[in-house]
Amino acid sequence: MTAFNWRGIGWFTGLAMGFAWLCCLPLWLSGQGLHHPLAFALILLMMFTPSLATLIVVRWISPPPIGIVNATGLGLGKGRRWGWYWLFAWTVPALVMVISPFFSALLGVYDLDLSLSGFRELLNTAGAGDALANVSLWPIVITQLLVALAIGPLLNAVPVFGEEWGWRGYLLTQLLPLGQWPALIISGVIWGLWHAPIILLGYNYPTNPVLGVAMMTVFCVLVGTLLGWTRLATGSVWPAVIGHASLNAFGGVVALFARAGSPVDTIWATALGITGWPLWLMVIAVLVLARRLPVRDAPDEQRVRDAQVMSIAMH
């Protein structure tokens, strides 16, 4: 479709990966891994490395001829129905996260306990178990889920923007000359591999960290396809930010429904695991069958064409 920006993509990928490893270096050098006292802060800092890479590339290495705001989707979106994509991003990732433990239990890889013994054990550890010993925990769980849905995406939006401005704001659109599907898949693969510094330490997949890198990559391709779809359909990175933030807000749902003392192998179970993949694939399939994906007349495809014309004119 257009000339490929090897320079920008190469520098962005190298910087994002390099900065991520640099952030996690204390975790590796100390030998403490995820038990390092600064682990949370360093992982939080790592989340901003894609945006830092984006800023460096678009400001100094390969400035977009159509401007940073237009090129990286910082506007609110285009089209009469762009708000529906925001609603999709706000709710669908959360719904998949909540459903996934039940689906995994149906397939026999997650020990589901509707008496919420696992959650009660967490409360006991936190010192709140005695006060709730004879109380049903379901109203508390439902309230927690509703609160997470209402404000979780907003609370998580700032650190998540640190990632999304890079992955969906910059990288995805730079890959569009390859076509929408290749752009979605390749950006998802890069996003997944970017997690390697913490995945190899046991983050998300503690039972098999090495295999976890491949698992995380597949997961990121699937989720990245949905987040990328909102980006391509609206021309805005913000629905992807909300979707990613909603996903993170429900990351702890696995602990709510597990049986006390029963380990959860995320290689197999939950939205991160093999039994969670069909749920993401079903959402993608619905979009494909509804002819919403690939996106017709994606605003960023026109932006890429405009950028090429402007680049030619400048030379």
PDB file of C-alpha atoms in Angstrom:
ATOM      1  CA  MET A   1       0.000   0.000   0.000  1.00  0.00           C
ATOM      2  CA  THR A   2       2.746   2.432   0.947  1.00  0.00           C
ATOM      3  CA  ALA A   3       6.431   2.612   1.682  1.00  0.00           C
ATOM      4  CA  PHE A   4       7.422   0.775   4.848  1.00  0.00           C
ATOM      5  CA  ASN A   5       8.973   2.784   7.674  1.00  0.00           C
ATOM      6  CA  TRP A   6      11.773   0.385   8.586  1.00  0.00           C
ATOM      7  CA  ARG A   7      13.689   3.105  10.404  1.00  0.00           C
ATOM      8  CA  GLY A   8      10.867   4.095  12.733  1.00  0.00           C
ATOM      9  CA  ILE A   9       9.680   0.547  13.427  1.00  0.00           C
ATOM     10  CA  GLY A  10      13.173  -0.770  14.011  1.00  0.00           C
ATOM     11  CA  TRP A  11      14.145   1.989  16.402  1.00  0.00           C
ATOM     12  CA  PHE A  12      10.828   1.819  18.243  1.00  0.00           C
ATOM     13  CA  THR A  13      11.047  -1.946  18.739  1.00  0.00           C
ATOM     14  CA  GLY A  14      14.676  -1.837  19.834  1.00  0.00           C
ATOM     15  CA  LEU A  15      14.118   1.011  22.268  1.00  0.00           C
ATOM     16  CA  ALA A  16      10.947  -0.464  23.780  1.00  0.00           C
ATOM     17  CA  MET A  17      12.606  -3.858  24.285  1.00  0.00           C
ATOM     18  CA  GLY A  18      15.858  -2.366  25.545  1.00  0.00           C
ATOM     19  CA  PHE A  19      14.189  -0.025  28.019  1.00  0.00           C
ATOM     20  CA  ALA A  20      12.026  -2.909  29.307  1.00  0.00           C
ATOM     21  CA  TRP A  21      15.072  -5.052  30.064  1.00  0.00           C
ATOM     22  CA  LEU A  22      16.803  -2.060  31.621  1.00  0.00           C
ATOM     23  CA  CYS A  23      13.862  -1.504  33.978  1.00  0.00           C
ATOM     24  CA  CYS A  24      13.936  -5.146  35.054  1.00  0.00           C
ATOM     25  CA  LEU A  25      17.702  -5.386  35.412  1.00  0.00           C
ATOM     26  CA  PRO A  26      17.632  -4.894  39.226  1.00  0.00           C
ATOM     27  CA  LEU A  27      15.220  -7.828  39.513  1.00  0.00           C
ATOM     28  CA  TRP A  28      17.659 -10.060  37.659  1.00  0.00           C
ATOM     29  CA  LEU A  29      20.924  -8.830  39.171  1.00  0.00           C
ATOM     30  CA  SER A  30      19.646  -9.022  42.742  1.00  0.00           C
ATOM     31  CA  GLY A  31      18.578 -12.637  42.367  1.00  0.00           C
ATOM     32  CA  GLN A  32      15.316 -11.706  44.098  1.00  0.00           C
ATOM     33  CA  GLY A  33      13.237 -11.578  40.943  1.00  0.00           C
ATOM     34  CA  LEU A  34       9.639 -10.627  41.578  1.00  0.00           C
ATOM     35  CA  HIS A  35      10.320 -10.637  45.341  1.00  0.00           C
ATOM     36  CA  HIS A  36      12.545  -7.577  45.008  1.00  0.00           C
ATOM     37  CA  PRO A  37      11.166  -4.761  47.200  1.00  0.00           C
ATOM     38  CA  LEU A  38      10.982  -2.473  44.169  1.00  0.00           C
ATOM     39  CA  ALA A  39       9.459  -5.056  41.829  1.00  0.00           C
ATOM     40  CA  PHE A  40       6.058  -3.369  41.596  1.00  0.00           C
ATOM     41  CA  ALA A  41       7.581   0.049  40.956  1.00  0.00           C
ATOM     42  CA  LEU A  42       9.956  -1.315  38.320  1.00  0.00           C
ATOM     43  CA  ILE A  43       7.174  -3.172  36.502  1.00  0.00           C
ATOM     44  CA  LEU A  44       5.081  -0.015  36.607  1.00  0.00           C
ATOM     45  CA  LEU A  45       8.018   1.916  35.174  1.00  0.00           C
ATOM     46  CA  MET A  46       8.411  -0.739  32.487  1.00  0.00           C
ATOM     47  CA  MET A  47       4.859  -0.047  31.323  1.00  0.00           C
ATOM     48  CA  PHE A  48       5.919   3.420  30.197  1.00  0.00           C
ATOM     49  CA  THR A  49       8.799   2.204  28.032  1.00  0.00           C
ATOM     50  CA  PRO A  50       6.730   1.818  24.817  1.00  0.00           C
ATOM     51  CA  SER A  51       5.557   5.423  25.134  1.00  0.00           C
ATOM     52  CA  LEU A  52       9.093   6.593  25.811  1.00  0.00           C
ATOM     53  CA  ALA A  53      10.214   4.750  22.680  1.00  0.00           C
ATOM     54  CA  THR A  54       7.348   6.324  20.728  1.00  0.00           C
ATOM     55  CA  LEU A  55       8.239   9.812  21.918  1.00  0.00           C
ATOM     56  CA  ILE A  56      11.895   9.411  20.952  1.00  0.00           C
ATOM     57  CA  VAL A  57      11.075   7.996  17.518  1.00  0.00           C
ATOM     58  CA  VAL A  58       8.357  10.457  16.490  1.00  0.00           C
ATOM     59  CA  ARG A  59      10.210  13.438  17.896  1.00  0.00           C
ATOM     60  CA  TRP A  60      13.782  12.840  16.774  1.00  0.00           C
ATOM     61  CA  ILE A  61      14.295   9.686  14.682  1.00  0.00           C
ATOM     62  CA  SER A  62      11.388   9.388  12.245  1.00  0.00           C
ATOM     63  CA  PRO A  63       8.956  12.309  12.698  1.00  0.00           C
ATOM     64  CA  PRO A  64       5.602  11.651  11.013  1.00  0.00           C
ATOM     65  CA  PRO A  65       4.817  14.215   8.300  1.00  0.00           C
ATOM     66  CA  ILE A  66       1.158  14.383   9.383  1.00  0.00           C
ATOM     67  CA  GLY A  67       1.999  15.318  12.982  1.00  0.00           C
ATOM     68  CA  ILE A  68       2.330  13.305  16.163  1.00  0.00           C
ATOM     69  CA  VAL A  69      -1.295  13.683  17.283  1.00  0.00           C
ATOM     70  CA  ASN A  70      -2.731  12.416  13.995  1.00  0.00           C
ATOM     71  CA  ALA A  71      -0.088   9.750  13.437  1.00  0.00           C
ATOM     72  CA  THR A  72      -0.414   8.194  16.885  1.00  0.00           C
ATOM     73  CA  GLY A  73      -4.175   8.479  17.401  1.00  0.00           C
ATOM     74  CA  LEU A  74      -4.301  10.919  20.297  1.00  0.00           C
ATOM     75  CA  GLY A  75      -7.667  12.281  19.137  1.00  0.00           C
ATOM     76  CA  LEU A  76     -10.927  10.924  20.546  1.00  0.00           C
ATOM     77  CA  GLY A  77     -11.998   9.133  17.387  1.00  0.00           C
ATOM     78  CA  LYS A  78     -13.857   9.499  14.135  1.00  0.00           C
ATOM     79  CA  GLY A  79     -17.208   8.371  12.823  1.00  0.00           C
ATOM     80  CA  ARG A  80     -20.760   8.645  14.101  1.00  0.00           C
ATOM     81  CA  ARG A  81     -20.550   5.496  16.221  1.00  0.00           C
ATOM     82  CA  TRP A  82     -17.081   5.789  17.699  1.00  0.00           C
ATOM     83  CA  GLY A  83     -18.570   5.742  21.198  1.00  0.00           C
ATOM     84  CA  TRP A  84     -19.661   2.125  20.708  1.00  0.00           C
ATOM     85  CA  TYR A  85     -16.040   1.099  20.340  1.00  0.00           C
ATOM     86  CA  TRP A  86     -15.293   2.728  23.675  1.00  0.00           C
ATOM     87  CA  LEU A  87     -18.170   0.733  25.216  1.00  0.00           C
ATOM     88  CA  PHE A  88     -16.867  -2.472  23.619  1.00  0.00           C
ATOM     89  CA  ALA A  89     -13.407  -1.824  25.033  1.00  0.00           C
ATOM     90  CA  TRP A  90     -14.775  -0.996  28.475  1.00  0.00           C
ATOM     91  CA  THR A  91     -16.902  -4.140  28.833  1.00  0.00           C
ATOM     92  CA  VAL A  92     -15.826  -7.033  26.581  1.00  0.00           C
ATOM     93  CA  PRO A  93     -12.297  -7.647  27.960  1.00  0.00           C
ATOM     94  CA  ALA A  94     -13.754  -7.551  31.485  1.00  0.00           C
ATOM     95  CA  LEU A  95     -16.490 -10.007  30.504  1.00  0.00           C
ATOM     96  CA  VAL A  96     -13.977 -12.454  29.030  1.00  0.00           C
ATOM     97  CA  MET A  97     -11.839 -12.233  32.165  1.00  0.00           C
ATOM     98  CA  VAL A  98     -14.843 -13.031  34.392  1.00  0.00           C
ATOM     99  CA  ILE A  99     -16.134 -15.870  32.214  1.00  0.00           C
ATOM    100  CA  SER A 100     -12.752 -17.518  31.673  1.00  0.00           C
ATOM    101  CA  PRO A 101     -12.444 -19.257  35.099  1.00  0.00           C
ATOM    102  CA  PHE A 102     -15.866 -20.843  34.608  1.00  0.00           C
ATOM    103  CA  PHE A 103     -14.952 -21.941  31.083  1.00  0.00           C
ATOM    104  CA  SER A 104     -11.651 -23.346  32.320  1.00  0.00           C
ATOM    105  CA  ALA A 105     -13.508 -25.234  35.063  1.00  0.00           C
ATOM    106  CA  LEU A 106     -15.865 -26.675  32.455  1.00  0.00           C
ATOM    107  CA  LEU A 107     -12.819 -28.041  30.639  1.00  0.00           C
ATOM    108  CA  GLY A 108     -11.399 -29.485  33.852  1.00  0.00           C
ATOM    109  CA  VAL A 109      -8.302 -27.333  34.343  1.00  0.00           C
ATOM    110  CA  TYR A 110      -9.534 -24.964  37.051  1.00  0.00           C
ATOM    111  CA  ASP A 111     -10.848 -25.974  40.468  1.00  0.00           C
ATOM    112  CA  LEU A 112     -13.947 -23.782  40.697  1.00  0.00           C
ATOM    113  CA  ASP A 113     -15.546 -23.347  44.100  1.00  0.00           C
ATOM    114  CA  LEU A 114     -18.805 -21.423  44.176  1.00  0.00           C
ATOM    115  CA  SER A 115     -18.632 -21.293  47.962  1.00  0.00           C
ATOM    116  CA  LEU A 116     -15.726 -18.894  47.370  1.00  0.00           C
ATOM    117  CA  SER A 117     -13.374 -20.670  49.767  1.00  0.00           C
ATOM    118  CA  GLY A 118     -10.355 -19.225  47.977  1.00  0.00           C
ATOM    119  CA  PHE A 119     -11.642 -15.690  48.411  1.00  0.00           C
ATOM    120  CA  ARG A 120     -12.442 -16.389  52.061  1.00  0.00           C
ATOM    121  CA  GLU A 121      -8.888 -17.609  52.552  1.00  0.00           C
ATOM    122  CA  LEU A 122      -7.607 -14.324  51.104  1.00  0.00           C
ATOM    123  CA  LEU A 123      -9.812 -12.413  53.547  1.00  0.00           C
ATOM    124  CA  ASN A 124      -8.486 -14.497  56.434  1.00  0.00           C
ATOM    125  CA  THR A 125      -4.938 -13.687  55.377  1.00  0.00           C
ATOM    126  CA  ALA A 126      -5.846 -10.006  55.296  1.00  0.00           C
ATOM    127  CA  GLY A 127      -7.328 -10.224  58.793  1.00  0.00           C
ATOM    128  CA  ALA A 128     -10.955  -9.712  57.727  1.00  0.00           C
ATOM    129  CA  GLY A 129     -12.033 -13.336  57.897  1.00  0.00           C
ATOM    130  CA  ASP A 130     -13.459 -13.348  61.418  1.00  0.00           C
ATOM    131  CA  ALA A 131     -15.820 -10.457  60.770  1.00  0.00           C
ATOM    132  CA  LEU A 132     -17.170 -12.190  57.663  1.00  0.00           C
ATOM    133  CA  ALA A 133     -17.088 -15.774  58.932  1.00  0.00           C
ATOM    134  CA  ASN A 134     -20.865 -16.285  58.778  1.00  0.00           C
ATOM    135  CA  VAL A 135     -21.572 -13.929  55.905  1.00  0.00           C
ATOM    136  CA  SER A 136     -22.148 -14.888  52.275  1.00  0.00           C
ATOM    137  CA  LEU A 137     -19.320 -13.520  50.181  1.00  0.00           C
ATOM    138  CA  TRP A 138     -21.263 -13.334  46.924  1.00  0.00           C
ATOM    139  CA  PRO A 139     -22.635  -9.791  47.525  1.00  0.00           C
ATOM    140  CA  ILE A 140     -19.063  -8.655  48.242  1.00  0.00           C
ATOM    141  CA  VAL A 141     -17.735 -10.337  45.094  1.00  0.00           C
ATOM    142  CA  ILE A 142     -20.477  -8.897  42.900  1.00  0.00           C
ATOM    143  CA  THR A 143     -19.894  -5.436  44.388  1.00  0.00           C
ATOM    144  CA  GLN A 144     -16.158  -5.757  43.765  1.00  0.00           C
ATOM    145  CA  LEU A 145     -16.750  -6.743  40.156  1.00  0.00           C
ATOM    146  CA  LEU A 146     -19.127  -3.840  39.562  1.00  0.00           C
ATOM    147  CA  VAL A 147     -16.722  -1.370  41.151  1.00  0.00           C
ATOM    148  CA  ALA A 148     -13.874  -2.793  39.076  1.00  0.00           C
ATOM    149  CA  LEU A 149     -15.951  -2.352  35.939  1.00  0.00           C
ATOM    150  CA  ALA A 150     -17.001   1.180  36.843  1.00  0.00           C
ATOM    151  CA  ILE A 151     -13.709   2.700  37.920  1.00  0.00           C
ATOM    152  CA  GLY A 152     -11.024   0.103  37.189  1.00  0.00           C
ATOM    153  CA  PRO A 153     -10.453   1.222  33.580  1.00  0.00           C
ATOM    154  CA  LEU A 154     -10.105   4.835  34.703  1.00  0.00           C
ATOM    155  CA  LEU A 155      -7.666   4.035  37.509  1.00  0.00           C
ATOM    156  CA  ASN A 156      -5.531   1.894  35.217  1.00  0.00           C
ATOM    157  CA  ALA A 157      -5.666   4.232  32.246  1.00  0.00           C
ATOM    158  CA  VAL A 158      -2.516   6.220  33.048  1.00  0.00           C
ATOM    159  CA  PRO A 159      -0.012   3.340  33.263  1.00  0.00           C
ATOM    160  CA  VAL A 160      -1.780   1.489  30.467  1.00  0.00           C
ATOM    161  CA  PHE A 161      -1.424   4.525  28.225  1.00  0.00           C
ATOM    162  CA  GLY A 162       2.304   4.047  28.730  1.00  0.00           C
ATOM    163  CA  GLU A 163       1.972   0.817  26.775  1.00  0.00           C
ATOM    164  CA  GLU A 164      -0.840   1.594  24.366  1.00  0.00           C
ATOM    165  CA  TRP A 165       0.592   4.779  22.903  1.00  0.00           C
ATOM    166  CA  GLY A 166       3.418   2.563  21.737  1.00  0.00           C
ATOM    167  CA  TRP A 167       1.674  -0.644  20.660  1.00  0.00           C
ATOM    168  CA  ARG A 168      -1.586   0.595  19.190  1.00  0.00           C
ATOM    169  CA  GLY A 169      -0.784   4.295  18.940  1.00  0.00           C
ATOM    170  CA  TYR A 170       2.447   3.998  16.972  1.00  0.00           C
ATOM    171  CA  LEU A 171       3.490   0.448  16.047  1.00  0.00           C
ATOM    172  CA  LEU A 172       0.186  -0.898  14.705  1.00  0.00           C
ATOM    173  CA  THR A 173      -0.323   1.941  12.255  1.00  0.00           C
ATOM    174  CA  GLN A 174       3.296   1.827  11.106  1.00  0.00           C
ATOM    175  CA  LEU A 175       2.752  -1.816  10.151  1.00  0.00           C
ATOM    176  CA  LEU A 176      -0.417  -1.084   8.150  1.00  0.00           C
ATOM    177  CA  PRO A 177       1.411  -1.106   4.772  1.00  0.00           C
ATOM    178  CA  LEU A 178       1.593  -4.898   5.290  1.00  0.00           C
ATOM    179  CA  GLY A 179      -2.210  -5.105   5.608  1.00  0.00           C
ATOM    180  CA  GLN A 180      -4.468  -5.068   8.648  1.00  0.00           C
ATOM    181  CA  TRP A 181      -4.139  -8.734   9.630  1.00  0.00           C
ATOM    182  CA  PRO A 182      -0.328  -8.833   9.411  1.00  0.00           C
ATOM    183  CA  ALA A 183      -0.171  -5.522  11.288  1.00  0.00           C
ATOM    184  CA  LEU A 184      -2.401  -6.837  14.075  1.00  0.00           C
ATOM    185  CA  ILE A 185      -0.515 -10.117  14.398  1.00  0.00           C
ATOM    186  CA  ILE A 186       3.018  -8.707  14.202  1.00  0.00           C
ATOM    187  CA  SER A 187       2.287  -5.911  16.670  1.00  0.00           C
ATOM    188  CA  GLY A 188       0.777  -8.508  19.007  1.00  0.00           C
ATOM    189  CA  VAL A 189       3.878 -10.697  18.753  1.00  0.00           C
ATOM    190  CA  ILE A 190       6.173  -7.773  19.541  1.00  0.00           C
ATOM    191  CA  TRP A 191       3.944  -6.783  22.450  1.00  0.00           C
ATOM    192  CA  GLY A 192       4.072 -10.326  23.820  1.00  0.00           C
ATOM    193  CA  LEU A 193       7.862 -10.656  23.518  1.00  0.00           C
ATOM    194  CA  TRP A 194       8.292  -7.279  25.207  1.00  0.00           C
ATOM    195  CA  HIS A 195       6.959  -8.941  28.385  1.00  0.00           C
ATOM    196  CA  ALA A 196       9.833 -11.470  28.422  1.00  0.00           C
ATOM    197  CA  PRO A 197      11.914  -9.766  31.175  1.00  0.00           C
ATOM    198  CA  ILE A 198       9.168 -10.316  33.746  1.00  0.00           C
ATOM    199  CA  ILE A 199       7.558 -13.449  32.301  1.00  0.00           C
ATOM    200  CA  LEU A 200      10.885 -15.295  32.570  1.00  0.00           C
ATOM    201  CA  LEU A 201      10.900 -14.375  36.271  1.00  0.00           C
ATOM    202  CA  GLY A 202       7.543 -16.111  36.754  1.00  0.00           C
ATOM    203  CA  TYR A 203       5.118 -13.262  36.177  1.00  0.00           C
ATOM    204  CA  ASN A 204       1.707 -14.456  34.910  1.00  0.00           C
ATOM    205  CA  TYR A 205       2.987 -18.017  34.260  1.00  0.00           C
ATOM    206  CA  PRO A 206       4.873 -19.092  37.395  1.00  0.00           C
ATOM    207  CA  THR A 207       4.579 -22.834  36.681  1.00  0.00           C
ATOM    208  CA  ASN A 208       6.584 -22.603  33.444  1.00  0.00           C
ATOM    209  CA  PRO A 209       8.170 -19.192  32.797  1.00  0.00           C
ATOM    210  CA  VAL A 210       9.997 -20.202  29.612  1.00  0.00           C
ATOM    211  CA  LEU A 211       6.862 -21.591  27.999  1.00  0.00           C
ATOM    212  CA  GLY A 212       5.119 -18.572  29.488  1.00  0.00           C
ATOM    213  CA  VAL A 213       6.875 -16.267  27.019  1.00  0.00           C
ATOM    214  CA  ALA A 214       5.233 -18.127  24.121  1.00  0.00           C
ATOM    215  CA  MET A 215       1.926 -18.248  25.992  1.00  0.00           C
ATOM    216  CA  MET A 216       2.029 -14.524  26.656  1.00  0.00           C
ATOM    217  CA  THR A 217       2.812 -13.866  23.013  1.00  0.00           C
ATOM    218  CA  VAL A 218      -0.246 -15.800  21.845  1.00  0.00           C
ATOM    219  CA  PHE A 219      -2.365 -14.050  24.460  1.00  0.00           C
ATOM    220  CA  CYS A 220      -1.109 -10.649  23.298  1.00  0.00           C
ATOM    221  CA  VAL A 221      -1.847 -11.473  19.658  1.00  0.00           C
ATOM    222  CA  LEU A 222      -5.443 -12.384  20.550  1.00  0.00           C
ATOM    223  CA  VAL A 223      -6.098  -9.444  22.864  1.00  0.00           C
ATOM    224  CA  GLY A 224      -4.069  -7.121  20.653  1.00  0.00           C
ATOM    225  CA  THR A 225      -6.324  -7.980  17.731  1.00  0.00           C
ATOM    226  CA  LEU A 226      -9.345  -6.720  19.662  1.00  0.00           C
ATOM    227  CA  LEU A 227      -7.596  -3.636  21.014  1.00  0.00           C
ATOM    228  CA  GLY A 228      -6.140  -2.974  17.578  1.00  0.00           C
ATOM    229  CA  TRP A 229      -9.578  -3.293  16.016  1.00  0.00           C
ATOM    230  CA  THR A 230     -10.868  -0.438  18.166  1.00  0.00           C
ATOM    231  CA  ARG A 231      -7.828   1.616  17.135  1.00  0.00           C
ATOM    232  CA  LEU A 232      -8.289   0.945  13.428  1.00  0.00           C
ATOM    233  CA  ALA A 233     -12.040   1.518  13.521  1.00  0.00           C
ATOM    234  CA  THR A 234     -11.877   4.858  15.345  1.00  0.00           C
ATOM    235  CA  GLY A 235      -8.450   6.213  14.453  1.00  0.00           C
ATOM    236  CA  SER A 236      -7.956   6.756  18.198  1.00  0.00           C
ATOM    237  CA  VAL A 237      -5.724   5.024  20.705  1.00  0.00           C
ATOM    238  CA  TRP A 238      -8.044   5.782  23.620  1.00  0.00           C
ATOM    239  CA  PRO A 239     -10.482   2.868  23.215  1.00  0.00           C
ATOM    240  CA  ALA A 240      -7.464   0.544  23.252  1.00  0.00           C
ATOM    241  CA  VAL A 241      -6.267   2.252  26.431  1.00  0.00           C
ATOM    242  CA  ILE A 242      -9.660   1.692  28.062  1.00  0.00           C
ATOM    243  CA  GLY A 243      -9.790  -1.929  26.867  1.00  0.00           C
ATOM    244  CA  HIS A 244      -6.323  -2.716  28.188  1.00  0.00           C
ATOM    245  CA  ALA A 245      -7.117  -0.945  31.464  1.00  0.00           C
ATOM    246  CA  SER A 246     -10.346  -2.934  31.818  1.00  0.00           C
ATOM    247  CA  LEU A 247      -8.410  -6.151  31.224  1.00  0.00           C
ATOM    248  CA  ASN A 248      -5.934  -5.277  33.967  1.00  0.00           C
ATOM    249  CA  ALA A 249      -8.711  -4.304  36.356  1.00  0.00           C
ATOM    250  CA  PHE A 250      -9.992  -7.875  36.288  1.00  0.00           C
ATOM    251  CA  GLY A 251      -6.609  -9.579  36.507  1.00  0.00           C
ATOM    252  CA  GLY A 252      -7.303 -10.807  40.041  1.00  0.00           C
ATOM    253  CA  VAL A 253     -10.639 -12.434  39.271  1.00  0.00           C
ATOM    254  CA  VAL A 254      -8.951 -15.834  39.122  1.00  0.00           C
ATOM    255  CA  ALA A 255      -8.441 -15.706  42.892  1.00  0.00           C
ATOM    256  CA  LEU A 256     -12.110 -15.074  43.621  1.00  0.00           C
ATOM    257  CA  PHE A 257     -13.496 -18.355  42.330  1.00  0.00           C
ATOM    258  CA  ALA A 258     -10.663 -20.826  42.954  1.00  0.00           C
ATOM    259  CA  ARG A 259     -10.919 -23.433  45.690  1.00  0.00           C
ATOM    260  CA  ALA A 260      -8.799 -22.672  48.745  1.00  0.00           C
ATOM    261  CA  GLY A 261      -5.410 -24.376  48.565  1.00  0.00           C
ATOM    262  CA  SER A 262      -5.890 -25.360  44.935  1.00  0.00           C
ATOM    263  CA  PRO A 263      -3.112 -24.081  42.636  1.00  0.00           C
ATOM    264  CA  VAL A 264      -4.069 -22.371  39.383  1.00  0.00           C
ATOM    265  CA  ASP A 265      -1.941 -23.228  36.366  1.00  0.00           C
ATOM    266  CA  THR A 266      -2.300 -20.246  34.048  1.00  0.00           C
ATOM    267  CA  ILE A 267      -0.630 -22.190  31.248  1.00  0.00           C
ATOM    268  CA  TRP A 268      -3.984 -23.940  30.970  1.00  0.00           C
ATOM    269  CA  ALA A 269      -6.540 -21.982  32.954  1.00  0.00           C
ATOM    270  CA  THR A 270      -8.081 -18.497  32.920  1.00  0.00           C
ATOM    271  CA  ALA A 271      -8.045 -15.929  30.110  1.00  0.00           C
ATOM    272  CA  LEU A 272      -4.237 -16.144  29.999  1.00  0.00           C
ATOM    273  CA  GLY A 273      -4.166 -19.857  29.303  1.00  0.00           C
ATOM    274  CA  ILE A 274      -4.973 -22.321  26.568  1.00  0.00           C
ATOM    275  CA  THR A 275      -8.585 -22.759  27.691  1.00  0.00           C
ATOM    276  CA  GLY A 276      -9.027 -18.988  27.634  1.00  0.00           C
ATOM    277  CA  TRP A 277      -7.909 -18.610  24.032  1.00  0.00           C
ATOM    278  CA  PRO A 278     -11.221 -19.876  22.545  1.00  0.00           C
ATOM    279  CA  LEU A 279     -13.080 -17.055  24.307  1.00  0.00           C
ATOM    280  CA  TRP A 280     -10.899 -14.397  22.680  1.00  0.00           C
ATOM    281  CA  LEU A 281     -11.132 -16.230  19.355  1.00  0.00           C
ATOM    282  CA  MET A 282     -14.931 -16.278  19.574  1.00  0.00           C
ATOM    283  CA  VAL A 283     -15.045 -12.497  19.979  1.00  0.00           C
ATOM    284  CA  ILE A 284     -12.684 -12.097  17.021  1.00  0.00           C
ATOM    285  CA  ALA A 285     -14.803 -14.529  14.972  1.00  0.00           C
ATOM    286  CA  VAL A 286     -17.945 -12.504  15.701  1.00  0.00           C
ATOM    287  CA  LEU A 287     -16.229  -9.369  14.400  1.00  0.00           C
ATOM    288  CA  VAL A 288     -15.062 -11.189  11.278  1.00  0.00           C
ATOM    289  CA  LEU A 289     -18.476 -12.743  10.579  1.00  0.00           C
ATOM    290  CA  ALA A 290     -20.123  -9.357  11.132  1.00  0.00           C
ATOM    291  CA  ARG A 291     -17.661  -7.928   8.592  1.00  0.00           C
ATOM    292  CA  ARG A 292     -16.277  -5.496  11.128  1.00  0.00           C
ATOM    293  CA  LEU A 293     -12.790  -6.939  10.888  1.00  0.00           C
ATOM    294  CA  PRO A 294     -10.780  -6.073   8.887  1.00  0.00           C
ATOM    295  CA  VAL A 295     -11.991  -2.484   9.159  1.00  0.00           C
ATOM    296  CA  ARG A 296     -13.342  -0.858   6.051  1.00  0.00           C
ATOM    297  CA  ASP A 297     -12.044   2.644   5.370  1.00  0.00           C
ATOM    298  CA  ALA A 298      -9.879   2.671   8.483  1.00  0.00           C
ATOM    299  CA  PRO A 299      -8.929   6.293   9.262  1.00  0.00           C
ATOM    300  CA  ASP A 300      -5.296   5.349   9.820  1.00  0.00           C
ATOM    301  CA  GLU A 301      -4.975   3.747   6.397  1.00  0.00           C
ATOM    302  CA  GLN A 302      -5.894   7.114   4.912  1.00  0.00           C
ATOM    303  CA  ARG A 303      -3.419   8.771   7.264  1.00  0.00           C
ATOM    304  CA  VAL A 304      -0.691   6.431   6.060  1.00  0.00           C
ATOM    305  CA  ARG A 305      -1.509   7.329   2.451  1.00  0.00           C
ATOM    306  CA  ASP A 306      -1.500  11.028   3.344  1.00  0.00           C
ATOM    307  CA  ALA A 307       1.861  10.610   5.063  1.00  0.00           C
ATOM    308  CA  GLN A 308       3.319   8.991   1.959  1.00  0.00           C
ATOM    309  CA  VAL A 309       2.071  11.780  -0.276  1.00  0.00           C
ATOM    310  CA  MET A 310       3.466  14.419   2.063  1.00  0.00           C
ATOM    311  CA  SER A 311       6.767  12.566   2.327  1.00  0.00           C
ATOM    312  CA  ILE A 312       7.079  12.440  -1.474  1.00  0.00           C
ATOM    313  CA  ALA A 313       6.189  16.126  -1.732  1.00  0.00           C
ATOM    314  CA  MET A 314       8.841  17.031   0.840  1.00  0.00           C
ATOM    315  CA  HIS A 315      11.507  15.260  -1.191  1.00  0.00           C
TER     316      HIS A 315
END
